[in-house]
Coordinates of C-alpha atoms in Angstrom, one line a residue:
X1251 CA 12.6 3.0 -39.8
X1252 CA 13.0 0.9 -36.7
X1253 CA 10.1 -1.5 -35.3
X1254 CA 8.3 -0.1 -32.3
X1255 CA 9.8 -1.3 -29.0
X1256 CA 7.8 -3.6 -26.5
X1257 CA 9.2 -4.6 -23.4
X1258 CA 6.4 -7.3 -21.8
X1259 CA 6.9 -8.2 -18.0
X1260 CA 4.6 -11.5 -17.3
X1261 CA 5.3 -11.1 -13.5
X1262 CA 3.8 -13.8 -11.4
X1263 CA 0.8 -15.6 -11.1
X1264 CA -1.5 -16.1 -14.2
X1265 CA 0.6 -13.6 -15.6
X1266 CA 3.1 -15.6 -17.5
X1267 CA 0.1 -18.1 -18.9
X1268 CA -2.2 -14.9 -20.1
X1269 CA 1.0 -13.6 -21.6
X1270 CA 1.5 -15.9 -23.8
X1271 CA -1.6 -15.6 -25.5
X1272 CA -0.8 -12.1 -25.9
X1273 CA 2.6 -13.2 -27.5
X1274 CA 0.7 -15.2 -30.0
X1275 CA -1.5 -12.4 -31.2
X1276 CA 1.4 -10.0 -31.4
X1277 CA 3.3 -12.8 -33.7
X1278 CA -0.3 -12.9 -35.6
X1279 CA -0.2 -9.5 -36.5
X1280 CA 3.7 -9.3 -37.3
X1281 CA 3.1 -12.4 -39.8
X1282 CA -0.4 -11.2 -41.1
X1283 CA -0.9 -7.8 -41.0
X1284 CA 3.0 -6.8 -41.3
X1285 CA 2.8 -5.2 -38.1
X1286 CA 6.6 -5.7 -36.8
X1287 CA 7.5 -5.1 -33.0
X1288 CA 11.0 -5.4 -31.3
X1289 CA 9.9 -7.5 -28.6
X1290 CA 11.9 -7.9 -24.9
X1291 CA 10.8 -9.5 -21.9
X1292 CA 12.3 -9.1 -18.1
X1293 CA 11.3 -10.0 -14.7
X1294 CA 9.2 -8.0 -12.0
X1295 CA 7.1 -8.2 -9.2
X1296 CA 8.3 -11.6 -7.0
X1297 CA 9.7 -13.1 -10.0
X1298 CA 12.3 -10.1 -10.0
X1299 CA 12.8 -10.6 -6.4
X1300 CA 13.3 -14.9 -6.7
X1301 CA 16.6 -13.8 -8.8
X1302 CA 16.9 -10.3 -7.8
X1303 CA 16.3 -9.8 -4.5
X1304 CA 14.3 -6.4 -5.7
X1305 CA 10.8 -6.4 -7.1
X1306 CA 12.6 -5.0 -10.2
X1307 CA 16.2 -4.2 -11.2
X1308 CA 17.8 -1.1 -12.2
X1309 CA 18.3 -3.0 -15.4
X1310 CA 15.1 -3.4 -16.2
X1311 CA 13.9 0.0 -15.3
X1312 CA 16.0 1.2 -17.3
X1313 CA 15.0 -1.0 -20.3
X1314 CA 11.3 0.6 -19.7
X1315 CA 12.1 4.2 -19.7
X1316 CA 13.8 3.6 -23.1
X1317 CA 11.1 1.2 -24.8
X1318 CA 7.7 2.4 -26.9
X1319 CA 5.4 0.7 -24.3
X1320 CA 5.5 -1.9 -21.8
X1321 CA 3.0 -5.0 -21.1
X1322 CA 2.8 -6.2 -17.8
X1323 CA 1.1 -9.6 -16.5
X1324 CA -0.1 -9.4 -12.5
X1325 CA 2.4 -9.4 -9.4
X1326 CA 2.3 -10.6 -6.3
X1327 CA 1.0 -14.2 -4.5
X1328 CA 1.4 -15.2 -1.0
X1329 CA 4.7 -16.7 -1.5
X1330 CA 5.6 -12.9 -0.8
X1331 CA 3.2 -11.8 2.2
X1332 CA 5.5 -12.1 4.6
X1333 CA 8.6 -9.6 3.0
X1334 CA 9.4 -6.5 3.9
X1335 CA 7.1 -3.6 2.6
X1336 CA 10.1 -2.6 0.5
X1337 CA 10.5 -5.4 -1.2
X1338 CA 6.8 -6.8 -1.3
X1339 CA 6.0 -7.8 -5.7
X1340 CA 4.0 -4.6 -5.6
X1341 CA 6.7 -2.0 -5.3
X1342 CA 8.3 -3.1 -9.1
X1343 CA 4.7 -1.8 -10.2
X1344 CA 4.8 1.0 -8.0
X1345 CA 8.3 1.8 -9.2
X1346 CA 7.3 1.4 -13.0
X1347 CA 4.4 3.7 -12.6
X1348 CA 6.7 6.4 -10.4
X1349 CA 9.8 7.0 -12.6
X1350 CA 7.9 6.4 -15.9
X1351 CA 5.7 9.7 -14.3
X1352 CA 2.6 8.0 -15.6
X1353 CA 0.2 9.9 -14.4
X1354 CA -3.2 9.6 -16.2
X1355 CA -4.1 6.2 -16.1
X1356 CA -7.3 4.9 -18.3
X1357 CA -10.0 2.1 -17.3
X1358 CA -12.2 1.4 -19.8
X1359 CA -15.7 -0.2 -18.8
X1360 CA -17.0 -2.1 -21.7
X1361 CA -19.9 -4.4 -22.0
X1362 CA -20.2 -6.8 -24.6
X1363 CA -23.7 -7.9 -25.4
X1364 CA -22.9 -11.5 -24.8
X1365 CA -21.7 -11.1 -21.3
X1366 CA -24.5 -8.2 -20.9
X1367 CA -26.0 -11.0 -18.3
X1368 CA -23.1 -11.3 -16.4
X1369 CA -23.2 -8.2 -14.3
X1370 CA -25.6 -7.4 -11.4
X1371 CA -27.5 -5.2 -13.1
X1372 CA -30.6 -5.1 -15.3
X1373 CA -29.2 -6.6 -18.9
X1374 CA -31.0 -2.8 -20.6
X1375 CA -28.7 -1.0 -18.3
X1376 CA -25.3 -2.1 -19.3
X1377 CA -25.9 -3.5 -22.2
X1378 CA -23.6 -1.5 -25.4
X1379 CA -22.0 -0.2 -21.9
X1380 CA -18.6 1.7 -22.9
X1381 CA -17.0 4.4 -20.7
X1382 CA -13.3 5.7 -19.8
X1383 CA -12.1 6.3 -16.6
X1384 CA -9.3 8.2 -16.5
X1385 CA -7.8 8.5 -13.1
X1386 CA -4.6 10.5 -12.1
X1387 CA -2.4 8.1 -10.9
X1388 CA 0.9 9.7 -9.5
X1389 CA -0.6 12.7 -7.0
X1390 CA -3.4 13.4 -4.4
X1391 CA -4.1 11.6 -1.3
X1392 CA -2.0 8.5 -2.1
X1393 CA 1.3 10.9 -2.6
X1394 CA 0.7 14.2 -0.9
X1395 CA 2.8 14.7 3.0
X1396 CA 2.4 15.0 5.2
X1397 CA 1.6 11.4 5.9
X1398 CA 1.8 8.6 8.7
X1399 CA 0.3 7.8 12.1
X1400 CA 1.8 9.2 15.3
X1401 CA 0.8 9.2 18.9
X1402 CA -1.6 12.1 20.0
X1403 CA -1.4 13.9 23.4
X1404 CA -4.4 11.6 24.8
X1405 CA -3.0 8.0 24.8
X1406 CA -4.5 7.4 21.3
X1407 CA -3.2 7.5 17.7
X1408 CA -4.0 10.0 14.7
X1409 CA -3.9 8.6 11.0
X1410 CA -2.8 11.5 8.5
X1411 CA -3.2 11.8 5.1
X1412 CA -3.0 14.9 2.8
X1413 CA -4.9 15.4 -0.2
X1414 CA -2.6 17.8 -2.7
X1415 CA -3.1 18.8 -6.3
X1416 CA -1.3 21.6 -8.0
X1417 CA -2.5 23.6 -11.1
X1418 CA -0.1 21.3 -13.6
X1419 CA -0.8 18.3 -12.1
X1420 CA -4.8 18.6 -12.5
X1421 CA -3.7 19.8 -16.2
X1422 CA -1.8 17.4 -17.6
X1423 CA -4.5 14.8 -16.6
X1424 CA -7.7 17.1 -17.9
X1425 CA -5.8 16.7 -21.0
X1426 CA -5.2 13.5 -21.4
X1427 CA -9.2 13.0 -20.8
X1428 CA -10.3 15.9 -23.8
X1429 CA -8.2 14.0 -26.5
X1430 CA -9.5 11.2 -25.7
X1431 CA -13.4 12.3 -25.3
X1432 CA -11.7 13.9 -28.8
X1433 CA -11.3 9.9 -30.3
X1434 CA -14.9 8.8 -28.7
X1435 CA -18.5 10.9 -28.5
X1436 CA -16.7 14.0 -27.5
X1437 CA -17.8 14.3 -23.8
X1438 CA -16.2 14.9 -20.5
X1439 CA -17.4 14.4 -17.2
X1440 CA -15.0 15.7 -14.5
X1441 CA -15.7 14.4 -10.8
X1442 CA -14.7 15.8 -7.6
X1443 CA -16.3 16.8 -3.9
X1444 CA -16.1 20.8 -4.8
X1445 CA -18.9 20.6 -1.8
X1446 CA -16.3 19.8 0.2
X1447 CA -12.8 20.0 -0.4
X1448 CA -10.7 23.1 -1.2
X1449 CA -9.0 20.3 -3.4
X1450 CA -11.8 19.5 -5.3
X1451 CA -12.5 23.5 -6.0
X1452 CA -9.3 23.7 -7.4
X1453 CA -9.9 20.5 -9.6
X1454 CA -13.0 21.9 -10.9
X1455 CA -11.5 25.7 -11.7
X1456 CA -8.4 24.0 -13.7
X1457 CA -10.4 21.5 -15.6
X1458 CA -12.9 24.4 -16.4
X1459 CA -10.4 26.2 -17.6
X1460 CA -8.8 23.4 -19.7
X1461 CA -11.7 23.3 -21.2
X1462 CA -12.4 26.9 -22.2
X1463 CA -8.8 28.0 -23.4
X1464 CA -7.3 24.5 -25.2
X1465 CA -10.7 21.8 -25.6
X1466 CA -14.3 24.3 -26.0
X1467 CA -15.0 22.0 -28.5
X1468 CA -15.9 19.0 -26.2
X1469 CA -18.7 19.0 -24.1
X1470 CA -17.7 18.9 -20.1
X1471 CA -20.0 18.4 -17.2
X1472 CA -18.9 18.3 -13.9
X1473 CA -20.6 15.9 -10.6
X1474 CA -20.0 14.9 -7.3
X1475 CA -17.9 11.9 -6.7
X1476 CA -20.6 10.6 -4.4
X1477 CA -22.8 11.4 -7.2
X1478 CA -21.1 9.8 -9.8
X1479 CA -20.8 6.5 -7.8
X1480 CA -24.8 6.4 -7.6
X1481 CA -24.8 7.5 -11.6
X1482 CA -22.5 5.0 -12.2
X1483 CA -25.2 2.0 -11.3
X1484 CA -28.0 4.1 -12.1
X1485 CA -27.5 5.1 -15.6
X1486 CA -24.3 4.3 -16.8
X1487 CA -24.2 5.0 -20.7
X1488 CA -25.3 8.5 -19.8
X1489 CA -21.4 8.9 -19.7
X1490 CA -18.6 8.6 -21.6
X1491 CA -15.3 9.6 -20.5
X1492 CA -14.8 10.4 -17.0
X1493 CA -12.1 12.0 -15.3
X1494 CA -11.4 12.2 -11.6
X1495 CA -8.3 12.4 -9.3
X1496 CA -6.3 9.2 -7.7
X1497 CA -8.5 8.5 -5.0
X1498 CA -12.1 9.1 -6.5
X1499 CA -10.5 7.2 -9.6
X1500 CA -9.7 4.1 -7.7
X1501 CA -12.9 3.7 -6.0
X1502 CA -15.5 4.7 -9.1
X1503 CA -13.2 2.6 -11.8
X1504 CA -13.8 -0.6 -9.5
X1505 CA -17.2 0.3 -9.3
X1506 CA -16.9 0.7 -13.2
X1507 CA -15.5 -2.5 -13.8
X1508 CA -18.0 -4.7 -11.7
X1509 CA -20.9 -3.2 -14.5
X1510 CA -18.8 -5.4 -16.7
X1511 CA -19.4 -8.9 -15.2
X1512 CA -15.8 -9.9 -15.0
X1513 CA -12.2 -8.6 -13.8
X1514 CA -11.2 -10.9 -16.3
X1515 CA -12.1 -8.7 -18.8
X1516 CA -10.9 -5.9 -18.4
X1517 CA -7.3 -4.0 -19.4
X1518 CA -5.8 -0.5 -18.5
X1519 CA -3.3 1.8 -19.5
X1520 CA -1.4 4.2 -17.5
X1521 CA 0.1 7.5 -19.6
X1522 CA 2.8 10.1 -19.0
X1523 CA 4.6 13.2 -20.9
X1524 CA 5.1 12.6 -24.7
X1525 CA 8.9 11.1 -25.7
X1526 CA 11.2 12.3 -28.5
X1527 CA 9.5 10.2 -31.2
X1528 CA 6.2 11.7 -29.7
X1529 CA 4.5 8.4 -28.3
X1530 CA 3.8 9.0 -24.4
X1531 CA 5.7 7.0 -22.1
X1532 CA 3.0 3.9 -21.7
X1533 CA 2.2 1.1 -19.6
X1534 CA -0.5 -1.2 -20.1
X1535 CA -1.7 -4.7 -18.0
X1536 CA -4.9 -5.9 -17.3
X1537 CA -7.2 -5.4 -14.4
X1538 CA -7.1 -8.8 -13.0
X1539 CA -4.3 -9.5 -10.6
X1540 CA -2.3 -12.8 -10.5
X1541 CA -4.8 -15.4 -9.2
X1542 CA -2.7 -17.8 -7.2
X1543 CA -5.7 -20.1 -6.7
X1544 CA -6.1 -20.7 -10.2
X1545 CA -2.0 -20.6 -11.5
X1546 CA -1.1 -23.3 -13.6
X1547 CA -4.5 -24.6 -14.3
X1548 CA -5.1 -23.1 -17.4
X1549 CA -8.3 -21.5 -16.1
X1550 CA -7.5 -18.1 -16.6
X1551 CA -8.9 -15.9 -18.8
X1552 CA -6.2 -14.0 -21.3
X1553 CA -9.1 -11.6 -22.8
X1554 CA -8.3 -8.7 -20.8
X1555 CA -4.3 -8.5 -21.8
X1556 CA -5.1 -9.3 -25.0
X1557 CA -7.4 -6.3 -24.8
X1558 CA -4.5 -4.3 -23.0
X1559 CA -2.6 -5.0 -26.0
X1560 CA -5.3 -3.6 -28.1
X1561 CA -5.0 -0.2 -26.1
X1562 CA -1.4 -0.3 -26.7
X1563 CA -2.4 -0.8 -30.8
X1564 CA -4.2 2.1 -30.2
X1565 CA -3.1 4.9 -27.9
X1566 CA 0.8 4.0 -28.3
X1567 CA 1.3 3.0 -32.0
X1568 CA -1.5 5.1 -34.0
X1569 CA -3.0 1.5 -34.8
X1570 CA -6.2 2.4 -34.1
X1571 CA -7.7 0.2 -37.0
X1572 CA -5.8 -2.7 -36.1
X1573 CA -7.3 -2.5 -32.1
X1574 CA -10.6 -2.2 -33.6
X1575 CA -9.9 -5.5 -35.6
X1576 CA -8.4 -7.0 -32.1
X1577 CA -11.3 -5.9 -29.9
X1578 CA -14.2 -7.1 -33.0
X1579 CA -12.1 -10.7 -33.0
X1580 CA -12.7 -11.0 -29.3
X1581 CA -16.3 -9.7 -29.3
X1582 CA -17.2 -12.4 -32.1
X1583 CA -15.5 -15.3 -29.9
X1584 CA -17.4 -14.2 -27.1
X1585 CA -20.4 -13.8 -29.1
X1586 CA -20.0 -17.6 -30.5
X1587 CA -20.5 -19.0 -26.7
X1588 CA -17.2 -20.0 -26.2
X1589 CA -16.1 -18.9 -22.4
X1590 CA -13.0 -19.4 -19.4
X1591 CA -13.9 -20.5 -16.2
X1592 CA -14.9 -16.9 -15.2
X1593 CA -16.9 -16.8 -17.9
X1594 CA -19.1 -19.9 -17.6
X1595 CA -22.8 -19.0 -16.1
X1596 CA -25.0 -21.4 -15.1
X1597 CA -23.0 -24.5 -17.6
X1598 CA -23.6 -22.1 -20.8
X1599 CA -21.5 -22.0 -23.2
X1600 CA -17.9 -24.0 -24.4
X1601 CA -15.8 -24.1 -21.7
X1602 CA -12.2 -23.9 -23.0
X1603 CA -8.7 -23.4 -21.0
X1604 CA -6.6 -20.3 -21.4
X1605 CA -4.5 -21.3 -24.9
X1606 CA -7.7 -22.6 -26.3
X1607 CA -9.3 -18.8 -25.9
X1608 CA -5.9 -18.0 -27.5
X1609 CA -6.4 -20.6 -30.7
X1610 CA -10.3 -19.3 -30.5
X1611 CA -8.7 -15.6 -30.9
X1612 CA -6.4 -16.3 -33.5
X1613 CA -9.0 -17.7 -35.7
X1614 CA -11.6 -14.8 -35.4
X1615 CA -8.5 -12.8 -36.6
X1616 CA -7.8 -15.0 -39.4
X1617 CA -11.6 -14.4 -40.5
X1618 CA -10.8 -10.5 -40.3
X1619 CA -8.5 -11.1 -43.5

């Protein structure tokens, strides 16, 4: 059988240099653990544009419709403010995410108890913290027409934007969050303004019945959006996985993240519809974006795409063993004191550059043998 297909896309910024690391511990595990990936790498966001004049080629869209998953750095930097919205880094993500149709896209928030201290809140709260978000990523307000802003009849303007959800699109995403409540503690929280919004009725009335014809056997609550937000720094680890729609999603999985103590922890993955071979069409980059102020200083901190890798391990290639080994490897580096510039709190801890957290990686991995 053929090796599983990655397609990485470092982008621009701190992409390429947290990329790299990522590289190394995909070698590791090709030369250790006999884990064997056919690996390409392409252009997008302004790097696309520098040689393409797009933020990403037909070419290479076509190479990630056809590959098992892609990894993708950070776009954008201020080299590019000044383009044409068309053309701005952005839109090659925005593309990627469109014709791949990934629509449930999944933020975990996960503490680790040596960085317990980093976040805002009391150490007892978050500490053991780990939740999934999943957001739907390719409908709702951000999508639905009509849209725009126009001149009114009174010498003013009117902003409009339409919030839209159909039966299959609130599906599709309600069951994307049961198999994976499925893989963790079994629970679903759906969130929604039901109060409100006919949208959030209907949101409520498909997940329900998700729930009672395909998934009875996972427990599912169901909570404000407002609410949630308030839950969410009250008493996080009364949840586990969480889903909500695009908007609601981006708002509460930043709020998520921040528990956390650092954007440079974290990774995501954004799903769509199963392919022939039966893996879902996948795309997976970290939280952070591309840090201009910090490119080229070896400062940044690769953790959370080596963590988006892990995901991939997991929810792409059935390697769910092997991303527990990843995520334990990082967890015990983290745990011996050694830290990025994000990481470093008051002067505790080893300060090391970006490869350095890479070499630190790669030897908590070769003590997993």
């Amino acid at each position: 059988m053929s090796n599983p297909s990655l397609l990485i896309l470092p982008g621009d910024g701190i992409g390429p240099e947290v990329m790299t690391q990522v590289q190394r511990i995909i070698d590791w595990f090709g030369e250790k653990r006999g884990l064997q990936f056919d690996v390409s790498e392409d252009l997008v966001g302004g790097a696309a544009y520098d040689k393409h004049g797009v933020p990403l080629a037909d070419e290479t869209m076509a190479k990630a419709l056809e590959v098992d998953a892609v990894l993708l750095g950070a776009v954008g930097g201020p080299k590019y403010d000044d383009l044409d919205f068309s053309v701005k880094p952005e839109r090659g993500l925005l593309r990627l995410r469109k014709e791949m149709d990934l629509f449930s896209n999944l933020r975990p928030a996960q503490c680790f108890d040596a960085l317990a201290d980093f976040s805002s809140l009391k150490k007892d709260i978050v500490s053991g913290l780990d939740i999934m978000i999943v957001r739907e990523l390719t409908s709702g307000v951000y999508f639905g027409e009509p849209r725009g802003i126009q001149d009114d009849n009174e010498g003013g303007r009117v902003g409009v934007n339409t919030q839209r959800y159909t039966t299959a699109e609130i599906r599709r995403v309600a069951r994307s969050a049961f198999e994976l409540a499925r893989r963790r503690s079994n629970k679903v929280c759906s969130m929604e303004k039901a109060n409100v919004m006919e949208s959030g009725i209907l949101w409520r009335e498909e997940v329900t019945w998700v729930h009672q014809n395909e998934y009875p056997d996972v427990e599912l609550s169901h909570m404000y959006a407002d609410n949630g937000a308030m839950q969410l720094v009250r008493a996080p680890k009364q949840f586990d996985v969480i889903v909500t729609d695009n908007l609601f999603g981006d708002i509460l999985s930043d709020c998520a993240a921040m528990l956390t103590g650092s954007l440079g922890m974290l990774p995501s993955a954004s799903l769509g519809a199963p392919m022939e071979n039966g893996r879902p069409k996948a795309l997976y980059e970290p939280v952070h974006g591309s840090a201009p102020d910090i490119t080229g200083q070896g400062k940044a901190n690769p953790i959370a795409c080596i963590l988006s890798f892990a995901m991939a391990l997991r929810y792409s290639f059935d390697q769910g063993g092997e991303a527990t080994r990843l995520e334990d490897a990082v967890e015990a580096v983290l745990a011996q004191g050694v830290r990025t510039a994000d990481l470093m709190q008051a002067g505790d801890g080893k300060f090391v550059s970006t490869v350095e957290m890479g070499d630190e990686i790669l030897k908590a991995l070769d003590a997993t043998l």
